[in-house]
Tab-separated table of C-alpha atoms (C1' of nucleotides) in Angstrom:
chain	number	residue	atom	x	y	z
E	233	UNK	CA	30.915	-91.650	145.162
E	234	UNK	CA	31.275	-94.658	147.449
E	235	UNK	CA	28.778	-97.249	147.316
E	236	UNK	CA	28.442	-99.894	149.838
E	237	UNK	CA	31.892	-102.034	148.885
E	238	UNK	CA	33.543	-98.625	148.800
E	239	UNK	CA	32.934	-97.282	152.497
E	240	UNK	CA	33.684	-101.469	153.116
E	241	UNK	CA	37.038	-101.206	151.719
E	242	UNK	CA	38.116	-98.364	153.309
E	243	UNK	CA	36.572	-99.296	157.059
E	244	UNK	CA	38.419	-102.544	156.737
E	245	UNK	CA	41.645	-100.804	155.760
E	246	UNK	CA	40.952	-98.138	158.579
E	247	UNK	CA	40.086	-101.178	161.108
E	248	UNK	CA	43.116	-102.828	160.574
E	249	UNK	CA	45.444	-100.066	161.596
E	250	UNK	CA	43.566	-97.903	163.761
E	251	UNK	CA	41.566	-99.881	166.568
E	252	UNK	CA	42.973	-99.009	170.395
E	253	UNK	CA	45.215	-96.436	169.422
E	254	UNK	CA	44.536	-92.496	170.040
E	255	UNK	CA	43.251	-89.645	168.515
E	256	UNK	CA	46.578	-87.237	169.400
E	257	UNK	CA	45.399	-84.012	166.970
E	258	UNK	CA	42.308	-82.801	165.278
E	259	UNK	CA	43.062	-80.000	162.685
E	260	UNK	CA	39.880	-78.761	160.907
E	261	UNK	CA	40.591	-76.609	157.550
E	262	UNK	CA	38.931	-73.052	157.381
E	263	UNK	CA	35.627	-72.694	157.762
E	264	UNK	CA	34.333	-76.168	156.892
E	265	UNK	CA	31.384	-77.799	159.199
E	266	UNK	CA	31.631	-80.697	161.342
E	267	UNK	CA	28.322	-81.449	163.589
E	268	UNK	CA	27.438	-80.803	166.704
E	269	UNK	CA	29.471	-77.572	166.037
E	270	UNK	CA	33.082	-77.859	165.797
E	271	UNK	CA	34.091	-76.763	169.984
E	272	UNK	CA	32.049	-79.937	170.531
E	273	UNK	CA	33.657	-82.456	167.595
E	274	UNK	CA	36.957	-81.357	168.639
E	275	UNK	CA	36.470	-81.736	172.458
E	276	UNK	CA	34.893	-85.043	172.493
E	277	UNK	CA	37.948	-86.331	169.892
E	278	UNK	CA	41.219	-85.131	170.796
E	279	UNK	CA	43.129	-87.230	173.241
E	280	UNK	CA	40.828	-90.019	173.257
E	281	UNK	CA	40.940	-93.921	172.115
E	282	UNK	CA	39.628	-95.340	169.321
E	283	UNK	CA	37.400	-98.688	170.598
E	284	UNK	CA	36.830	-100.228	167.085
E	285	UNK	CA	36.206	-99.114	163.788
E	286	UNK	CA	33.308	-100.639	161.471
E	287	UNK	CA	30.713	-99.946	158.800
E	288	UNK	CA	27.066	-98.527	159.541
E	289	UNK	CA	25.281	-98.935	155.554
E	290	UNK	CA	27.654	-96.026	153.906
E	291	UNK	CA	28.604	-94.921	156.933
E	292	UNK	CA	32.416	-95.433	158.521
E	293	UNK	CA	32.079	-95.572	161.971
E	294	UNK	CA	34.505	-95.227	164.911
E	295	UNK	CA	33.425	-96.271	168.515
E	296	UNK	CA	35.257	-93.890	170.523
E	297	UNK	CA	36.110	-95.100	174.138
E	298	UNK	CA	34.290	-91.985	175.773
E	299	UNK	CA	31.210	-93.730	174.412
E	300	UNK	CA	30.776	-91.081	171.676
E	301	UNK	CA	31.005	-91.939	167.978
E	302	UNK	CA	32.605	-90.310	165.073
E	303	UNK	CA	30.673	-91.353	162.106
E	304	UNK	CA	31.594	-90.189	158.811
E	305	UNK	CA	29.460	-90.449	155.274
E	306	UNK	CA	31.734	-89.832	152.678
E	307	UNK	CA	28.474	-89.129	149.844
E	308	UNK	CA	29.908	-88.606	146.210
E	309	UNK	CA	33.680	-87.664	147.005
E	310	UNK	CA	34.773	-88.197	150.398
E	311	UNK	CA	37.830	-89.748	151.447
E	312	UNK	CA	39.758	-91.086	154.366
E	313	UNK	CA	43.649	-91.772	153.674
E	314	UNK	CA	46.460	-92.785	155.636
E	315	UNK	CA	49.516	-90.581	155.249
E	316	UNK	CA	52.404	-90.152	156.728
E	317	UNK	CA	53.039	-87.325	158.833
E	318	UNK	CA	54.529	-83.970	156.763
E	319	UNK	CA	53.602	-86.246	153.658
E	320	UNK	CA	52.337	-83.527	150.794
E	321	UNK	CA	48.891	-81.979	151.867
E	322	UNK	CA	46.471	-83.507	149.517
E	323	UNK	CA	44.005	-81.701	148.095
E	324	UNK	CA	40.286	-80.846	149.292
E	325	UNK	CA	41.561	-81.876	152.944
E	326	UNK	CA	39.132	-80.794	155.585
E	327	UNK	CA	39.812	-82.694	158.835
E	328	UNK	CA	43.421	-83.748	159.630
E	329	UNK	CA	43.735	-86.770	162.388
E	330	UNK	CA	47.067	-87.104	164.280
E	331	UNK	CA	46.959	-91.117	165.294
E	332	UNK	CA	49.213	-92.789	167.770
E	333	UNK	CA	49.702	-96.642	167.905
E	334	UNK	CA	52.542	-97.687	169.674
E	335	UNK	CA	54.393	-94.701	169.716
E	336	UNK	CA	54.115	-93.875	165.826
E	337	UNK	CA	52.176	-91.218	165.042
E	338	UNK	CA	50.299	-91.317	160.952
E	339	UNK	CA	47.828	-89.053	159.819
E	340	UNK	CA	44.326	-89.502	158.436
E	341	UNK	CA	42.837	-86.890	156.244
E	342	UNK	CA	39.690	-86.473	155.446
E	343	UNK	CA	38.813	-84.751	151.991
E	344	UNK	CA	36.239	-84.032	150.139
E	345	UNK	CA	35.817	-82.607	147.072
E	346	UNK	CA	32.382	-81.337	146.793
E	347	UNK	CA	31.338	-81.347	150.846
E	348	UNK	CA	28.806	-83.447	150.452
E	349	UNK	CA	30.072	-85.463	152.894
E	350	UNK	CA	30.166	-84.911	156.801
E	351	UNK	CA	31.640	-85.840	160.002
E	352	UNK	CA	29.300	-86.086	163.031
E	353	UNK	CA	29.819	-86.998	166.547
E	354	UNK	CA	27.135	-89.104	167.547
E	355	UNK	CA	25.721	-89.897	171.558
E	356	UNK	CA	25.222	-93.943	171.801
E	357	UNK	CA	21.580	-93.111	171.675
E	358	UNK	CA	21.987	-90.539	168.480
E	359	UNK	CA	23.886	-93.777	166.653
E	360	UNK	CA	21.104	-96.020	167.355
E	361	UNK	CA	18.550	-93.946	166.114
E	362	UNK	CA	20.811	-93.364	162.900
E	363	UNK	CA	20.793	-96.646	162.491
E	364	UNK	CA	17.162	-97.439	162.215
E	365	UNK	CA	16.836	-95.276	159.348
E	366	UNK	CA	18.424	-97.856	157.056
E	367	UNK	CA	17.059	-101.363	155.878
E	368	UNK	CA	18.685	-104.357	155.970
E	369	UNK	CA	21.937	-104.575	154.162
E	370	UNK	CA	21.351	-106.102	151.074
E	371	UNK	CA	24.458	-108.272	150.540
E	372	UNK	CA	23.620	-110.202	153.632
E	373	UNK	CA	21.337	-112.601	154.127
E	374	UNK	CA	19.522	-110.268	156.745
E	375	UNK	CA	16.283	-110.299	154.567
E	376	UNK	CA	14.229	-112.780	152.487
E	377	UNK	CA	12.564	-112.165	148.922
E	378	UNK	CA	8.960	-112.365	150.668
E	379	UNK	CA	9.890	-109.343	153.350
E	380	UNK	CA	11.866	-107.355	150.231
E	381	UNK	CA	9.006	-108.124	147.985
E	382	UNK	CA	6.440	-106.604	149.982
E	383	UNK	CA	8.713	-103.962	151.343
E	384	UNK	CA	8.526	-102.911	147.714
E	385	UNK	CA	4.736	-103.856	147.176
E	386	UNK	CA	4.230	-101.104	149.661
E	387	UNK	CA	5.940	-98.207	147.623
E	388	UNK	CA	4.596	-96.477	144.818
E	389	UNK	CA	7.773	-95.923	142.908
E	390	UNK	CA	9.926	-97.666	140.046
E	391	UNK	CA	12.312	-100.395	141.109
E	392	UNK	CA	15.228	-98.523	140.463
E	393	UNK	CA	14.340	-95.782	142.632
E	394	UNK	CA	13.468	-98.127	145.374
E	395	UNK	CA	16.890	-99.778	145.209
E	396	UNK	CA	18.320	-96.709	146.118
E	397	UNK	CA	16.174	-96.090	149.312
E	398	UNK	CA	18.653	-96.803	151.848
E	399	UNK	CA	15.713	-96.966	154.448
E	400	UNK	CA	14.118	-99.939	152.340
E	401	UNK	CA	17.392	-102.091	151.409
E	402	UNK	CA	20.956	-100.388	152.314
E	403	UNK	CA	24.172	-100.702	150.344
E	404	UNK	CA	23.238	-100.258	146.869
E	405	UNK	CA	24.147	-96.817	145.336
E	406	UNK	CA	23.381	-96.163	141.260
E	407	UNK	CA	25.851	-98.032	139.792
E	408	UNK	CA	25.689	-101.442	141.486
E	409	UNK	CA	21.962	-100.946	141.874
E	410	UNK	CA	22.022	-100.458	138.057
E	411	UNK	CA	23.824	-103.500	137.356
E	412	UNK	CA	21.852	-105.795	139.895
E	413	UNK	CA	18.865	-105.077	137.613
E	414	UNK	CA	20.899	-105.937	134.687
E	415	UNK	CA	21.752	-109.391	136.172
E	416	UNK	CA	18.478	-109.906	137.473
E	417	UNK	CA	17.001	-109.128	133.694
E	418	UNK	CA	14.511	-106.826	135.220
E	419	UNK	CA	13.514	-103.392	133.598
E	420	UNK	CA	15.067	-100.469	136.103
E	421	UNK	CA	11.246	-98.833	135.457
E	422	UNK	CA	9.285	-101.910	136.375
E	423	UNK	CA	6.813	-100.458	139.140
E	424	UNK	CA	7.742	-101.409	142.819
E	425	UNK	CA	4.127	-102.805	142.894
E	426	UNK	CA	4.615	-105.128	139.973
E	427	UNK	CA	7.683	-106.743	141.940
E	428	UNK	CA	6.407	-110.336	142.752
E	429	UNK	CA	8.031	-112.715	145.179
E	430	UNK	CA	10.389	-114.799	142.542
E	431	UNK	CA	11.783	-111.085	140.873
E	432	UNK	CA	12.635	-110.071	144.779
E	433	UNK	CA	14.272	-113.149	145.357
E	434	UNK	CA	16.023	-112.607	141.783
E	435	UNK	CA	17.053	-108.779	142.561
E	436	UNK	CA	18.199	-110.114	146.069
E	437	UNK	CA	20.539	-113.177	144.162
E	438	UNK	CA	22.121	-110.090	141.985
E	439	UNK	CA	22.764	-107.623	144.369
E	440	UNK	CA	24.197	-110.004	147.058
E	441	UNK	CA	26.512	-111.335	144.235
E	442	UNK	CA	27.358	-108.236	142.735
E	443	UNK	CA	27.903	-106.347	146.251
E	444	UNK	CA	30.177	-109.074	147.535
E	445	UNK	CA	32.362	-109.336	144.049
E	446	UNK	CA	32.624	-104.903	144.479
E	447	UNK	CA	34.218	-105.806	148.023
E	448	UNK	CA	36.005	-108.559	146.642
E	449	UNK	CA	37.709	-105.869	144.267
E	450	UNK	CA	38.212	-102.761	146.076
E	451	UNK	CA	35.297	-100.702	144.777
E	452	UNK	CA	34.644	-99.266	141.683
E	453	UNK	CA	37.217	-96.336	140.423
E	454	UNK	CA	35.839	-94.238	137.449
E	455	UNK	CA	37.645	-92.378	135.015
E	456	UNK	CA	37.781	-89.123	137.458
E	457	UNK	CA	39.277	-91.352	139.820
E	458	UNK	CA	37.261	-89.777	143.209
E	459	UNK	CA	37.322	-92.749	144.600
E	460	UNK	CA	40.625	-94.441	146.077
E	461	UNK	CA	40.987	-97.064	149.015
E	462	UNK	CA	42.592	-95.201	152.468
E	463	UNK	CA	46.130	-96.238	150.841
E	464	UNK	CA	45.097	-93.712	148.078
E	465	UNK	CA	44.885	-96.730	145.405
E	466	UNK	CA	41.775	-97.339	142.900
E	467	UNK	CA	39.698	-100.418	143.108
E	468	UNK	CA	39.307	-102.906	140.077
E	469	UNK	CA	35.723	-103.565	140.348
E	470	UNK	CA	35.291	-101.020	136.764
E	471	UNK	CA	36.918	-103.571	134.568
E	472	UNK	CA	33.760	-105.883	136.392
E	473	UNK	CA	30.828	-103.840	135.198
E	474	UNK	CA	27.960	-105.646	133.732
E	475	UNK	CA	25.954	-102.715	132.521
E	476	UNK	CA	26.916	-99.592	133.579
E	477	UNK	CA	28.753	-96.957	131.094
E	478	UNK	CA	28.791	-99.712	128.689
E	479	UNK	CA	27.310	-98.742	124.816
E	480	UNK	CA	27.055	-102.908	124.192
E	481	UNK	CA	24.757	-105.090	125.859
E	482	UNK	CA	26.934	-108.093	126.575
E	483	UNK	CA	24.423	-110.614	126.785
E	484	UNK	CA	22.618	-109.920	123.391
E	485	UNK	CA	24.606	-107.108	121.806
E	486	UNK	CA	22.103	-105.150	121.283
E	487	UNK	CA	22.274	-101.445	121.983
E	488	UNK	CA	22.438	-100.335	125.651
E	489	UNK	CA	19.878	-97.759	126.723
E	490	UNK	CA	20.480	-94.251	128.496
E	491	UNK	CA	17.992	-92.967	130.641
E	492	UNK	CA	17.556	-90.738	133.234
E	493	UNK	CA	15.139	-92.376	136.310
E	494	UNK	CA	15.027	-89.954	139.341
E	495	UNK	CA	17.833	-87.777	138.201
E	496	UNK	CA	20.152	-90.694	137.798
E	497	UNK	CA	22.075	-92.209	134.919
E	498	UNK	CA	20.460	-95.587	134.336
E	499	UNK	CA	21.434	-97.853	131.761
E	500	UNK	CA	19.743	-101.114	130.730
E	501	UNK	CA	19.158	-103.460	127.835
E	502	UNK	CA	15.634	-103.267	126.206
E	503	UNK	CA	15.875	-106.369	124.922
E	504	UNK	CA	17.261	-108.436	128.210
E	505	UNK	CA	15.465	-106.384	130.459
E	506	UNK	CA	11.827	-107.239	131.260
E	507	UNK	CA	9.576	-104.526	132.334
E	508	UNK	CA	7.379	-106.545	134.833
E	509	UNK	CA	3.484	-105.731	133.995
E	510	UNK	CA	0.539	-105.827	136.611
E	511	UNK	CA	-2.212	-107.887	136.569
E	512	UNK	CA	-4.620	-106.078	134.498
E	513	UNK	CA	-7.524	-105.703	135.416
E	514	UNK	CA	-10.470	-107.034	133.777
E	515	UNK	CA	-13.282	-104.713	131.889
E	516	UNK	CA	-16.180	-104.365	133.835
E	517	UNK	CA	-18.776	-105.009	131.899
H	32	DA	C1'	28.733	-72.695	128.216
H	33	DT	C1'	26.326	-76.665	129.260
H	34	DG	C1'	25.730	-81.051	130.930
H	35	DT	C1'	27.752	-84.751	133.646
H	36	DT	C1'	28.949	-87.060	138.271
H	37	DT	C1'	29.479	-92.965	142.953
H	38	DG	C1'	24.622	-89.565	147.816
H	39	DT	C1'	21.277	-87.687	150.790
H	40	DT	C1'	17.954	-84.353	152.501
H	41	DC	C1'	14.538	-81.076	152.219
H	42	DC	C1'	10.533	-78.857	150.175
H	43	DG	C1'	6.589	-78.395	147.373
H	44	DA	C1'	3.087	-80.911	144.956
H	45	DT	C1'	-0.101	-84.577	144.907
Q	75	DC	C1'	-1.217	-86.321	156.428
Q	76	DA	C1'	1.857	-89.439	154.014
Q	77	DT	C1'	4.441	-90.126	149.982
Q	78	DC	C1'	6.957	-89.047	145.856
Q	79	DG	C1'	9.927	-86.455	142.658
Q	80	DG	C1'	12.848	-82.901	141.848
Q	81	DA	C1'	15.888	-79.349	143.437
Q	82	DA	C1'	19.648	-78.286	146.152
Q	83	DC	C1'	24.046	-78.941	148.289
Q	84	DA	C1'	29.356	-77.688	145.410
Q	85	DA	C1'	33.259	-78.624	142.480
Q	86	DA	C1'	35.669	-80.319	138.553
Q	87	DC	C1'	35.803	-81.974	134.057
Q	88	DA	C1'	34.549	-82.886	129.011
DNA sequence: ATGTTTGTTCCGAT
DNA sequence: CATCGGAACAAACA
């Protein structure tokens, strides 16, 4: 589920309420799988201090002052929410947190609905390596439209694909990715190759803005309503969409297309979207 | 019953 | 050998 401004939203939520105080109680439901193992997880959390709390690419992070790190990925349905203690269980919980801050205690529950997700206690040295896997985050301005452009060049895939290569640009998932290419009026099949300097810089522009306005409202909530903020509340960033679930394009009104690229639901405009062509070459005569 | 679904990783094919 | 695409992971809903 959560796409870049999701996991940012919740982090920020988690940050606020949760740096310097301690990890009292780990409770891990049934049989579900934490890494290491779970003997390890739950040694190497209980009882100690949370240092800060921030946001690795779709990762939540907490800096743990032991020097370990309890990252979580929360893939298409995880969840971290703040509840009270003895508050109704909610459902699909598989790690319950016991958290102290000046002597109140409030729980927070990780669930997940289809276990994609996972928890992990990284070493310092495990986190760093984690970290190089991903690409600059694309709502910053870590990386310019030459450096994306031939980061792309380089790839033998179409553009939409490559926007959801976290180890090539991080952030984007399928729906904002699908929208930046609406707002940057390129075709999501337009080969990474054809990709020149000026549509990088373009893709860059849209999925900087579009990022920053999903953060700006909380994340995107569908109609299954998966995702909710650590308060348990949707985002707003839905009634936002440019492209995505829409039947309407609302730039020409012309029909939106369906299409599945990689496995994933991908909708465009045929009309506003321009499939970028190489340079062909010429006969040899 | 079948086809969807916000993500990532692994495996087989190229 | 590196890279790419599709399957798999699992659960709920239309």
């Amino acid at each position: 589920m959560p796409e870049l401004p999701e996991v940012q939203t919740i982090t920020s939520d988690l940050k606020k309420y949760f740096e310097n105080s301690t990890i009292d109680d780990v409770k891990i439901s049934g049989e579900y799988n934490v890494y290491p193992d779970r003997k390890f997880f739950l040694a190497h959390t209980k009882n100690v201090q949370i240092s800060s709390i921030n946001r690795i690419a779709k990762n939540i992070v907490f800096e743990l002052e032991n020097g370990y790190f309890m990252v979580f990925h929360l893939a298409m349905t995880g969840r971290l929410l703040i509840r009270a203690l003895n508050q109704k269980p909610d459902k699909w919980t598989k790690i319950t947190f016991t958290l102290k801050k000046n002597n109140k205690s409030v729980e927070v529950r990780f669930c997940d609905m289809r276990m994609f997700g996972k928890a992990v206690l990284y070493s310092k040295e495990e986190l760093e390596k984690m970290k190089q896997k991903y690409g600059p985050e694309a709502h910053k301005g870590s990386i310019d439209a030459k450096e994306f452009a031939h980061r792309l060049n380089s790839k033998r895939t179409t553009i939409k694909n490559a926007l959801l290569d976290q180890s090539i640009i991080s952030g984007l998932g399928n729906i904002y990715a699908t929208d930046s290419l609406f707002l940057a009026r390129i075709h999501p099949e337009t080969k990474t190759q054809n990709i020149d300097t000026k549509s990088a810089a373009k893709l860059l522009e849209a999925a900087k803005l579009i990022l920053n306005e999903g953060i700006e409202h909380r994340g995107s909530t569908l109609e299954d309503a998966m995702y909710v903020d650590a308060f348990g509340k949707p985002g707003t960033h839905q009634n936002y969409f440019r492209i995505y679930g829409k039947k309407t394009c609302i730039n020409c009104s012309g029909k939106v297309s369906v299409k599945k690229i990689n496995g994933r639901g991908t909708y465009f405009c045929s009309f506003c979207q321009i499939l970028l062509e190489g340079t062909k070459k010429p006969p040899v005569l």
